[in-house]
mmCIF file of C-alpha atoms in Angstrom:
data_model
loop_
_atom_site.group_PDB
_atom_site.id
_atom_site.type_symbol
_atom_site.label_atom_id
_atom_site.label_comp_id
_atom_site.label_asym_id
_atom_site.label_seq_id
_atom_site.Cartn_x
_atom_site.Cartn_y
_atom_site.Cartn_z
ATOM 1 C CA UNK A 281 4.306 -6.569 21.481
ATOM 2 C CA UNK A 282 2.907 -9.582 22.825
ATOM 3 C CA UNK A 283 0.897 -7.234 25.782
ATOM 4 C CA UNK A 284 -0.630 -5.382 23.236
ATOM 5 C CA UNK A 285 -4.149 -5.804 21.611
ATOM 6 C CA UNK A 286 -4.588 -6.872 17.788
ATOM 7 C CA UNK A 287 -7.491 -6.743 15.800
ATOM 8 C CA UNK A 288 -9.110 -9.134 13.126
ATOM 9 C CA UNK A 289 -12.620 -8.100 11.467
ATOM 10 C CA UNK A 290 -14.667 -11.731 10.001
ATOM 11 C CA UNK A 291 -17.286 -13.135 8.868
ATOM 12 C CA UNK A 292 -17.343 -15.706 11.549
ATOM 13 C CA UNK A 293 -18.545 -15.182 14.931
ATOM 14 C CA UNK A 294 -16.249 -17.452 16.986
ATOM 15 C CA UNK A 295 -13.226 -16.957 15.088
ATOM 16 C CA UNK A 296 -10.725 -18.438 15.092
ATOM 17 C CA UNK A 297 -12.688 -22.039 16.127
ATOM 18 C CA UNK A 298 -10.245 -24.638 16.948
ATOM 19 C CA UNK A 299 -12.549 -27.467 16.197
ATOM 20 C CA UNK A 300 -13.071 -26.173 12.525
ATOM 21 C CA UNK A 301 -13.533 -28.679 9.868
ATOM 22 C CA UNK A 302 -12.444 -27.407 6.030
ATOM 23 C CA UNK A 303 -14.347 -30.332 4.663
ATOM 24 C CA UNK A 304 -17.181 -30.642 6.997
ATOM 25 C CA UNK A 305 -19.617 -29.101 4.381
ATOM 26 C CA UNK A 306 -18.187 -31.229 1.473
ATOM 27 C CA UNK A 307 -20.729 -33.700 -0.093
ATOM 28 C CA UNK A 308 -19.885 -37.004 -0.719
ATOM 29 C CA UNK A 309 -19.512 -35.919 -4.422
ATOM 30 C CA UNK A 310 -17.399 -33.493 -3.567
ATOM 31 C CA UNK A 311 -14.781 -36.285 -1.907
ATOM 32 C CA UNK A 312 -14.542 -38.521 -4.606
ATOM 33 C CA UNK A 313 -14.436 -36.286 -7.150
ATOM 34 C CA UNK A 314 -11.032 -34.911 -5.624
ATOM 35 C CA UNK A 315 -10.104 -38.369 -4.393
ATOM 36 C CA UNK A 316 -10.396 -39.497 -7.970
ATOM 37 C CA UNK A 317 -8.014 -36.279 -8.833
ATOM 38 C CA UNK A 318 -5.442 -36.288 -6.467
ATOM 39 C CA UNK A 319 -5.677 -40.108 -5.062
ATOM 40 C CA UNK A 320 -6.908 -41.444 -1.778
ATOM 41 C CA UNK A 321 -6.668 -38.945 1.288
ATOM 42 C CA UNK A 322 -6.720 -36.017 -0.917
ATOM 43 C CA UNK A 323 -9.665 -34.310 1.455
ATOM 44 C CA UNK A 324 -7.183 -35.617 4.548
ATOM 45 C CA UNK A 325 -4.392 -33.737 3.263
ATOM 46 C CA UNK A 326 -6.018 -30.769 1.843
ATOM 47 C CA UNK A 327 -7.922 -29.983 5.253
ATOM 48 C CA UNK A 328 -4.524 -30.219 6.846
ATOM 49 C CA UNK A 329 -3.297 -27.558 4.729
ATOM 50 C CA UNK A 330 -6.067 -25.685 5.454
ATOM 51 C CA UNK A 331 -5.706 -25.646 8.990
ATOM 52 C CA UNK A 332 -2.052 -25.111 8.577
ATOM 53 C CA UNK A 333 -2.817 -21.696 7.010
ATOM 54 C CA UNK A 334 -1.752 -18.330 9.336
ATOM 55 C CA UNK A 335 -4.163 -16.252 10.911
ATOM 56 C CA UNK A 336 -4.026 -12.477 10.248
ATOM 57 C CA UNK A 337 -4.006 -9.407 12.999
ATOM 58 C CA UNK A 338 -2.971 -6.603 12.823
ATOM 59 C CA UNK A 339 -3.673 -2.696 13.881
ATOM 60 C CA UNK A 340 -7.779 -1.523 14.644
ATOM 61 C CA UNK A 341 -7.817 0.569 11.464
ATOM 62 C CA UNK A 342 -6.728 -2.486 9.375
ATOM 63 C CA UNK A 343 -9.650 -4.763 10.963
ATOM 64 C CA UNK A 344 -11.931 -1.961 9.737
ATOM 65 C CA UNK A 345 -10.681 -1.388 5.951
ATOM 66 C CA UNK A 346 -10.576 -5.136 5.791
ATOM 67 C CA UNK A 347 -14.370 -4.496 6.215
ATOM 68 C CA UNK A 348 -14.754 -2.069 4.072
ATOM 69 C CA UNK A 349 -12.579 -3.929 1.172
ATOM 70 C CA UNK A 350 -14.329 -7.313 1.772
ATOM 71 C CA UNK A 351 -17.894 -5.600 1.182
ATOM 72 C CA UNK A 352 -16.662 -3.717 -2.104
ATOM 73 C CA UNK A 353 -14.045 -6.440 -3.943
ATOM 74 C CA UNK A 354 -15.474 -9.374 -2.374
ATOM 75 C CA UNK A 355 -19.432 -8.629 -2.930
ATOM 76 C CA UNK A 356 -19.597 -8.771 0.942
ATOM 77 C CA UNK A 357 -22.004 -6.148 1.847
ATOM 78 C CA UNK A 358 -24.927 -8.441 2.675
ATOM 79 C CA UNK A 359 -22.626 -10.100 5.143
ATOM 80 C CA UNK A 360 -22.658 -9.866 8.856
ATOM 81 C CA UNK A 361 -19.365 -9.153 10.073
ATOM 82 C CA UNK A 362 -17.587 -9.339 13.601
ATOM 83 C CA UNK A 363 -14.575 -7.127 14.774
ATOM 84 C CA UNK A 364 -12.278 -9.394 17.143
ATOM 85 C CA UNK A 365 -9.972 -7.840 19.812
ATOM 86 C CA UNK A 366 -6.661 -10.609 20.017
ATOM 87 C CA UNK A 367 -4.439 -11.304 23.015
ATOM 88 C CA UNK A 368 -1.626 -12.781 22.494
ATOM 89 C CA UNK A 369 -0.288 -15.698 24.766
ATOM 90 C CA UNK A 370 3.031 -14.365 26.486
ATOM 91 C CA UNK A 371 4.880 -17.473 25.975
ATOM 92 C CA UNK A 372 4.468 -17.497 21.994
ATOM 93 C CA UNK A 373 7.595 -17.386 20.037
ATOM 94 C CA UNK A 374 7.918 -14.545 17.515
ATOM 95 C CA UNK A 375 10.099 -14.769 14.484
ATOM 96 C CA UNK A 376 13.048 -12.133 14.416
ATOM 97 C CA UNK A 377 12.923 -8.592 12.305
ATOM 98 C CA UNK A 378 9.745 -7.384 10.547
ATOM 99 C CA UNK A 379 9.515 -8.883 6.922
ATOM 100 C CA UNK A 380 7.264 -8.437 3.433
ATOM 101 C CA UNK A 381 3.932 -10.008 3.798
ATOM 102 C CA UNK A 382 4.479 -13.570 3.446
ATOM 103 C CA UNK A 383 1.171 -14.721 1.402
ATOM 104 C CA UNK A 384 1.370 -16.517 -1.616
ATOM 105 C CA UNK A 385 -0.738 -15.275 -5.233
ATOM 106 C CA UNK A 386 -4.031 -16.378 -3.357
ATOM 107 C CA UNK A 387 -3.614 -14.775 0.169
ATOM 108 C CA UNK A 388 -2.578 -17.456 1.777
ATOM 109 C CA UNK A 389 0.515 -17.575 4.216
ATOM 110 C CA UNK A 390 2.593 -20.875 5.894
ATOM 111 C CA UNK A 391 4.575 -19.726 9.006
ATOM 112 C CA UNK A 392 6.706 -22.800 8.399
ATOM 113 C CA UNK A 393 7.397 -21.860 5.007
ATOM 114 C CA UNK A 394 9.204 -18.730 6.775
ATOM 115 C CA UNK A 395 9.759 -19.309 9.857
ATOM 116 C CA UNK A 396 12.089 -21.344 12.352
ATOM 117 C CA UNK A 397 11.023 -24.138 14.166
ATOM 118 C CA UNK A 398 8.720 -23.434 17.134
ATOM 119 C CA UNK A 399 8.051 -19.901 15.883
ATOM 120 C CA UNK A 400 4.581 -19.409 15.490
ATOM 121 C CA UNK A 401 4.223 -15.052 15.278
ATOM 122 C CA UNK A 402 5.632 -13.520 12.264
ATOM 123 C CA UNK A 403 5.631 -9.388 11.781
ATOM 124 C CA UNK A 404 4.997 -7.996 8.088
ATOM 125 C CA UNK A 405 4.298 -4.892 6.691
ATOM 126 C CA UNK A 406 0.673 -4.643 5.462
ATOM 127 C CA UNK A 407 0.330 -2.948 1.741
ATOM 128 C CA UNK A 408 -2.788 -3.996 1.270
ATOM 129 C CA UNK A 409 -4.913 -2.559 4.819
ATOM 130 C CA UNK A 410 -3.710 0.196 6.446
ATOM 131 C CA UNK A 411 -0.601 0.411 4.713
ATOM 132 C CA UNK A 412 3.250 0.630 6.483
ATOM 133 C CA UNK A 413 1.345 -0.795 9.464
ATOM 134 C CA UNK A 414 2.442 -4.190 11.223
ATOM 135 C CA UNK A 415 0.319 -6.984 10.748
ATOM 136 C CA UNK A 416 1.209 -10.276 12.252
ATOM 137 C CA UNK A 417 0.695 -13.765 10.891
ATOM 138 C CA UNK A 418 0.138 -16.212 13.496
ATOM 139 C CA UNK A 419 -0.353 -19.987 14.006
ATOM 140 C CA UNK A 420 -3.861 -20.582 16.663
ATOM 141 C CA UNK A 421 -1.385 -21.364 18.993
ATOM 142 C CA UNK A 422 -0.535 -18.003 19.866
ATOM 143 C CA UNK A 423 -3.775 -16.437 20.195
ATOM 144 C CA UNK A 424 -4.980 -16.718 24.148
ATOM 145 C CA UNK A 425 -8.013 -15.009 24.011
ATOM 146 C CA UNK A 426 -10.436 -12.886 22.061
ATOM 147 C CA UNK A 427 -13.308 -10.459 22.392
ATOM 148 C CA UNK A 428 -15.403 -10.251 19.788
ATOM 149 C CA UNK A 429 -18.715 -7.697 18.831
ATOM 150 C CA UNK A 430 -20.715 -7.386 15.384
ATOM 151 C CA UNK A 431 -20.646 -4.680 13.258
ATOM 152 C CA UNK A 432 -21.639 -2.105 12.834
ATOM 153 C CA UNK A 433 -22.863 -1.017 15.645
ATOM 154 C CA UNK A 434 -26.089 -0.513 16.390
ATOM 155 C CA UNK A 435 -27.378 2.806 15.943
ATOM 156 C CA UNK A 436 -30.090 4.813 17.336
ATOM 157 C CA UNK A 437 -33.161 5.344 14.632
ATOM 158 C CA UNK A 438 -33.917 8.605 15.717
ATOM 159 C CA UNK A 439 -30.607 9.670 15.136
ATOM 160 C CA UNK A 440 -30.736 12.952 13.326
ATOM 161 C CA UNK A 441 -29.066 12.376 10.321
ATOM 162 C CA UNK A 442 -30.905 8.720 10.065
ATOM 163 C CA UNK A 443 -34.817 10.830 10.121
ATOM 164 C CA UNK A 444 -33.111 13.075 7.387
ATOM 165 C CA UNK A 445 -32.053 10.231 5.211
ATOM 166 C CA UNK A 446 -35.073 8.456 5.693
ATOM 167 C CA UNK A 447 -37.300 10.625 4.176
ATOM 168 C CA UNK A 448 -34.663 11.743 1.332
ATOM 169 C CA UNK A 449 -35.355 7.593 0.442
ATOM 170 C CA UNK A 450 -39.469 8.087 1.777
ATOM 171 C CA UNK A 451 -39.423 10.540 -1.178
ATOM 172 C CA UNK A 452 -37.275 8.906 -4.000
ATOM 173 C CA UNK A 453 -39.885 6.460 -3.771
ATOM 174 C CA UNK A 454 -42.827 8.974 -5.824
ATOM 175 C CA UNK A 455 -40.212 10.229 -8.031
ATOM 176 C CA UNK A 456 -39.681 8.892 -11.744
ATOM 177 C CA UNK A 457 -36.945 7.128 -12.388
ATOM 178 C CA UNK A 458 -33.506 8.419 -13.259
ATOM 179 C CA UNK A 459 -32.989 8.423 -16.806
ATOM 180 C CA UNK A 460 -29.303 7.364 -18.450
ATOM 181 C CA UNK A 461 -27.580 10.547 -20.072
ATOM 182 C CA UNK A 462 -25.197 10.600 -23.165
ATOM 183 C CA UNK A 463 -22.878 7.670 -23.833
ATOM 184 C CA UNK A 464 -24.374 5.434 -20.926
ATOM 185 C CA UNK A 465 -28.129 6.088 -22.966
ATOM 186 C CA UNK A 466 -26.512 5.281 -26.622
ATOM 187 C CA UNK A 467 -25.035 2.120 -24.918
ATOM 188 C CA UNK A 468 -28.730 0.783 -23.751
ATOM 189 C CA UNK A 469 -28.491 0.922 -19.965
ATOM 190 C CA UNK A 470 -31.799 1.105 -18.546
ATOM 191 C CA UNK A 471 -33.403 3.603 -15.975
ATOM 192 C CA UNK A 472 -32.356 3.768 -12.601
ATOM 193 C CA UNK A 473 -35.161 3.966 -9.897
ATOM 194 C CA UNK A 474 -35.424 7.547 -7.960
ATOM 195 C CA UNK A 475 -35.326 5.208 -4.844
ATOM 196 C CA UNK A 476 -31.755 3.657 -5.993
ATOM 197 C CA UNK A 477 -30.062 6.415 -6.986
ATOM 198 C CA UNK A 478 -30.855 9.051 -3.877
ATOM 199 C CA UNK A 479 -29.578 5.609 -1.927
ATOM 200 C CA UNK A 480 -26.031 6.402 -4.061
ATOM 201 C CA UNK A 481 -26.311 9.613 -3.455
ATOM 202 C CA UNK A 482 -26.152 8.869 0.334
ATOM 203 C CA UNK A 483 -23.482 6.555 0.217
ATOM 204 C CA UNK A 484 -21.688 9.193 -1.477
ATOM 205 C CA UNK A 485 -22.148 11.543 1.184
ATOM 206 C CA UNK A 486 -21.337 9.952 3.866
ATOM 207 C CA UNK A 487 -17.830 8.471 2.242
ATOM 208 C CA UNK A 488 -16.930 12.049 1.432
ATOM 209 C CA UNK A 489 -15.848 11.822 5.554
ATOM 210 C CA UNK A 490 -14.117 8.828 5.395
ATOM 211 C CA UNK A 491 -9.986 8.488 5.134
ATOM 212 C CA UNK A 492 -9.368 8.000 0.960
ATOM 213 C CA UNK A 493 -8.953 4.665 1.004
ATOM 214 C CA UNK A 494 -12.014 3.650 2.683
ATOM 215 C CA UNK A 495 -14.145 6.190 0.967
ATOM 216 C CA UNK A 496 -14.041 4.460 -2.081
ATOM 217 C CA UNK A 497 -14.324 1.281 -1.195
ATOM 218 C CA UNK A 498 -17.944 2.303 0.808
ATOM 219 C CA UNK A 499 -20.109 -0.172 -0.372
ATOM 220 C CA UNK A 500 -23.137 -0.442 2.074
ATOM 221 C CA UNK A 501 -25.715 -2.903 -0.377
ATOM 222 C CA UNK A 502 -28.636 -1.004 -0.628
ATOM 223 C CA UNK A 503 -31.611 -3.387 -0.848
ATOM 224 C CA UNK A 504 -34.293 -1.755 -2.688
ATOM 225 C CA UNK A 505 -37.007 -4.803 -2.417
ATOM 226 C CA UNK A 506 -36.416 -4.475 1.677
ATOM 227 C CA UNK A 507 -36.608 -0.628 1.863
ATOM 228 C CA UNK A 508 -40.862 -0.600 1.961
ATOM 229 C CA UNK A 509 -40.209 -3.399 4.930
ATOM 230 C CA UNK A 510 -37.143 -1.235 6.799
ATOM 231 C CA UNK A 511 -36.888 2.159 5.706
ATOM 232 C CA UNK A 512 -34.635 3.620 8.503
ATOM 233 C CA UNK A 513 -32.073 0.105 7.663
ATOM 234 C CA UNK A 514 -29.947 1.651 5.246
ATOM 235 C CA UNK A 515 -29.529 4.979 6.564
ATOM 236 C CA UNK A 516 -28.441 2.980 10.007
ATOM 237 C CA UNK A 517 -25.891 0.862 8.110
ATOM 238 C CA UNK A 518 -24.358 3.807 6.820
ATOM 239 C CA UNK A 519 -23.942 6.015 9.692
ATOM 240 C CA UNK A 520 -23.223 2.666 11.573
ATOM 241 C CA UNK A 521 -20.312 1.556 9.163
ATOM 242 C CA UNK A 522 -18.975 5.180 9.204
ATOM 243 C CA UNK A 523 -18.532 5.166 12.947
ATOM 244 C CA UNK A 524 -16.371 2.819 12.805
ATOM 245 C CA UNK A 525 -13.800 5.612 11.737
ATOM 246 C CA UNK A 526 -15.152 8.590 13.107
ATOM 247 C CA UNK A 527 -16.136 7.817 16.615
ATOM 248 C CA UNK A 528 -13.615 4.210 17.265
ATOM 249 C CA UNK A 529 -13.628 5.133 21.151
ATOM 250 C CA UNK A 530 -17.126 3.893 20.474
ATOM 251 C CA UNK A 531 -16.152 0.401 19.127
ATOM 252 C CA UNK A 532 -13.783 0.234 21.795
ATOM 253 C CA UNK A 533 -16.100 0.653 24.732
ATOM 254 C CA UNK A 534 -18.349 -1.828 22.682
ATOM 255 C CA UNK A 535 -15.143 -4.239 22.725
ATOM 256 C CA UNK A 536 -14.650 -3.748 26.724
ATOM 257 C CA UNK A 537 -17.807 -4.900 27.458
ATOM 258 C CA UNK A 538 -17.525 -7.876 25.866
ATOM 259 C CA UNK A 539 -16.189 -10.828 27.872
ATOM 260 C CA UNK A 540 -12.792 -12.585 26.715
ATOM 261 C CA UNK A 541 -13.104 -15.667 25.102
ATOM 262 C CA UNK A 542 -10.057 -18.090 26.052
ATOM 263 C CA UNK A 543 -9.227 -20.007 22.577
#
């Protein structure tokens, strides 16, 4: 287990940083208002904690419905995200059996809440990506080194599919706007532009390939006021984010040509 590779998919570029400061963005307002809560060294103790939390990994097609999950529950799909490859260092200490996750009711998971002393790997089944797969919850201290790429992928404009698209949107653009039909009319909700709509309409397509579970949690953000700027950026997204499942030897190469990163 330790050999093999694991996979995290962030927000954060040079994940996991070592150096990383909880508080460092906290205003000085910010510190005395939760001084003045919790007493003096409250921002002390609750950066500790922070940094005490576990770090997930687990399989490649968790990394990329974490992705997909994080764009549709968490409002994420304006964010740039990074898919990390993990090595493990060979000398970590991994706790015995394979257990339930061990997060608490906000996500968040204490390896020496469940673990013995000087363990720092832990093996749970994921429910939640990928589902029956082992994830691992580990302290930094296990993780040796990382390679690390954005995503998705960049993806050639003239791209068949992307030309098609392009002008499917080019054309939405002259067309009146979608008008609401029975209940959703009665209930007031307004027009929907030609433009927005064929956009759904894409999205909907192109999920239709996916696995279940990450076809309906698609959520690319189509940005309506930055089409006239970047027409071809939307269709790229989506055939972008959808290679992620259908061509992964692609991501993979990507991932191998990246150098490691020793954490």
């Amino acid at each position: 287990m330790l050999a093999s590779y694991w996979y995290h998919s962030s927000t954060h570029e040079n994940w996991p940083e070592r150096d990383f400061d909880p508080a460092g963005k906290f205003t000085d307002d910010t510190r005395r208002r939760m001084e003045s809560m919790a007493g003096p060294g409250s921002v002390e103790r609750w950066a500790a904690r922070q940094k005490d939390k576990a770090l997930h990994i687990g399989t490649y097609e968790a990394a990329i419905e974490n992705i997909f999950r994080r764009m549709d529950d968490q409002s994420g799909s304006s964010e740039q995200f990074f898919l990390h490859r993990v090595k493990l260092r060979p000398d970590s200490v991994i706790q015995a059996g394979v257990h339930k996750e061990p997060t608490n009711f906000v996500g968040d998971a204490y390896l020496a809440e469940v673990c013995g002393q000087g363990v720092n790997v832990y093996r749970y089944v994921n429910v939640h990506e990928d589902p029956s797969g082992v994830s691992l919850a580990v302290n930094a201290t296990a993780i040796h080194a990382v390679q690390s790429i954005p995503i998705p992928l960049p993806v050639d404009g003239a791209h068949p599919w992307i030309v098609d698209a392009t002008a499917r949107l080019t054309d939405a653009c002259s067309m009146p706007p979608v008008q609401p039909r029975g209940i959703l009319r009665k209930i007031g909700v307004k027009p929907t532009s030609a433009l927005a709509s064929e956009a759904r309409e894409l999205e909907k397509e192109v999920a239709s390939s996916l696995p279940f579970t990450s076809r309906t949690r698609l959520d690319a953000g189509f940005d309506e006021a930055a089409f006239a700027a970047s027409p071809t950026a939307f269709p790229a997204k989506l055939l972008g984010l959808t290679r992620l499942v259908s061509d992964f030897q692609a991501v993979l190469d990507a991932l191998d040509s990246q150098p490691w990163r020793v954490v």
